[in-house]
Amino acid sequence: MTSARSTFALETSWAPATDDRPLAYILKLTNHSKSSLAGFRLCVSGPGRVDPAASIDGGSLGTRLSNFTELLPPEGFVLEPEATWTVAVHGLSWAFKHWTDGARGAYLVLADGGTLSIGTGPTLKVGGNAPPKRGVAAFPVPMSPPVPVSVIPWPKEVAVSGRRAAPAGFTLIAGGAEATAAAEAFTKLTEDLFAVEGIVRSASEGGLPVQLHRKEGFAAEAYEIVFAVDSVSVAAAGRTGLLYGLITLGQIWRGARHFPDAYSFPAAGTITDAPTMDWRGLHLDVARQFYGEAEIRKLLAILAWSKLNRFHWHLSDDESWRVEIDAYPALTEIGAWRGHGLPVPPLLGTGPEKTGGFYTKATIRGIVAYAKSIGIEIVPEIDVPGHCFAMQMAIPELRDPDEQGSYYSVQGFRDNCLNPAREKTYEVLETIFKELIELFPFKTIHVGADEVPIGAWSGSPEALAKLRDISGAAMAEAHARRLNVITNTHGADAIDGSGAAVLQAIFLKRIQTFLASQGCVTGGWEEAAHGNVIDKAATYLCGWRDMDVSAALAGEGYSMVVCPGQAYYLDMANSPDWDEPGASWAGWSAPEMTYQFDPVAGWNDAQKANLRGVQACIWSEPMKDRAVFDRLVFPRLSAIAETGWTLPERKSWERFKAAAGLMPVLYGFPIA
């Protein structure tokens, strides 16, 4: 495999539909080499998906799987040196809205079967383009912020006075095992996030003494800080509260140290604090794009600095499988990798080379221990019964051998659901979950349960027989008629009342019963409520579509974590402008909109009693470019953290905005 970045150039552009012209996704391949090119195929992938029924000018559609698209030139076509081949695709699963929607990876398959990688730039919008935005938006610290100290999320009670020069750092004096553990965790945290700043330092280097001690009467995450001229004390019931007190102290120090004309370090007074919500989470999809151990660890440090306490780790999806399972090594041998000629093709901007990765058990144990030390519990997700294309590539015996025809998921994957009628399904999953439970001692396992296509299992004799037994011949026959009917090319199917919903319900009931027998709480996306068969006392749901659905489910007695796509999905763009990166299916949400969003607006008291908390969700489709990750995630992650922690009446966008630029980011790419 060789590179052809200098000899072939690919330019992609987007032309929205007009009254006299259909939409067009235009790809121009230019041959800058000195040789003619014939018998080739152009392969592209990115978040955007070509519709299988699209008309194509200048070529034809070859293999297509989700966002992987193979485009074929006309029969006998030769691309001469310095000539350009232009293909116009009229038909997409959704209209492009942002520069990251088009091809983010491309390569040629040559007549001899070899491949040539091609560089791709931002997709251009016909009619004019501003430079594409990358990196965190600037949030400068004002000369006169609304409050004297820089803290995010804002505490429950701040009663400080006076002003002293920020000390060189802090000398931590711990009384007892819990205080010592908090001091060690804070020291490691500051080294991971701000290595050269010396927030923790010895008395010989001028460290201000900080006394840490346990104090009865505090909730688990609550704390109190008392300022004096020559010392500070932090009190809490245990390690996590003490750590959070130190984090607040560290934030105050950084504001006063870096911006002494704007923020102060108090000479006297107290801060008393406790969160308003128990569950303050972040979901990270590592299936669409892989994040290495170092990235995960630093992200966890950022969560802790924001007082977020749950990490929802999305370890499997159609595009890959990311966790080592001893009983089924093929899951990582096959399912963790994408590339030309592999069972899972290049997707979402990956090229022809073998790319991907997975987390070994040793890596996971280390990450879990680190997270626990900084107040974070990890919830692994294995997304079932849908979103299982990679899993089925690795374990093909999960399929009904007599299944016929095809159905497609909203993301364009064929036949991607585990079969609820197969005993092999449960044998494999129970084995996998037992290994996961040993790795993740929080004993909360998320099972996905989202976006099962309405045609799922419509060609499986085993599934149809099971459906006939449960719901009668009429429903089984109606479901069989969904075979080969293409659905959900423009949005996830609503499957309530369908044969697919009935089959998923029996699947989820059995899986949730098994997990409960292992002492585990089951998490699911809101679709896990289909059929109302799961035990509400041992389950929580993540509400993602809109707040009406979350409110209704809370009213039915489900414990809810609120994460609506419209406000808390951090892959959504910051604005509707083409030059912003990100997705658009749920709209867009500027940082101020995310901050101001009320997750329980209109909920009654009974519904609010079933609110477990809030969660930001990072779906990684547009984030191959890590500068795009920074732009999309920050500071909206901090905005959601404050909603989960701070009393609503104490929130202030102006105060938040003034300190947002002091919060750490994952990569720190310069703004572009």
mmCIF file of C-alpha atoms in Angstrom, residues 6-9 29-38 40 77-85 108:
data_model
loop_
_atom_site.group_PDB
_atom_site.id
_atom_site.type_symbol
_atom_site.label_atom_id
_atom_site.label_comp_id
_atom_site.label_asym_id
_atom_site.label_seq_id
_atom_site.Cartn_x
_atom_site.Cartn_y
_atom_site.Cartn_z
ATOM 1 C CA SER A 6 0.659 14.405 -4.068
ATOM 2 C CA THR A 7 -0.431 12.620 -7.269
ATOM 3 C CA PHE A 8 -4.198 12.455 -6.792
ATOM 4 C CA ALA A 9 -6.461 15.104 -5.284
ATOM 5 C CA LEU A 29 -10.852 13.365 -8.551
ATOM 6 C CA THR A 30 -7.854 14.934 -10.316
ATOM 7 C CA ASN A 31 -4.901 12.945 -11.625
ATOM 8 C CA HIS A 32 -1.676 14.869 -10.991
ATOM 9 C CA SER A 33 0.499 11.893 -11.843
ATOM 10 C CA LYS A 34 2.246 11.325 -15.156
ATOM 11 C CA SER A 35 0.335 8.104 -15.891
ATOM 12 C CA SER A 36 -3.165 7.326 -17.062
ATOM 13 C CA LEU A 37 -5.473 5.570 -14.624
ATOM 14 C CA ALA A 38 -8.032 2.971 -15.699
ATOM 15 C CA PHE A 40 -10.103 1.928 -10.693
ATOM 16 C CA PHE A 77 -13.141 5.306 -18.571
ATOM 17 C CA VAL A 78 -9.510 6.459 -18.427
ATOM 18 C CA LEU A 79 -8.390 9.310 -16.165
ATOM 19 C CA GLU A 80 -5.589 10.996 -18.059
ATOM 20 C CA PRO A 81 -2.818 13.035 -16.424
ATOM 21 C CA GLU A 82 -4.070 16.433 -15.191
ATOM 22 C CA ALA A 83 -7.642 15.432 -16.019
ATOM 23 C CA THR A 84 -10.538 15.414 -13.539
ATOM 24 C CA TRP A 85 -13.296 12.854 -13.061
ATOM 25 C CA LEU A 108 -8.464 4.281 -4.848
#
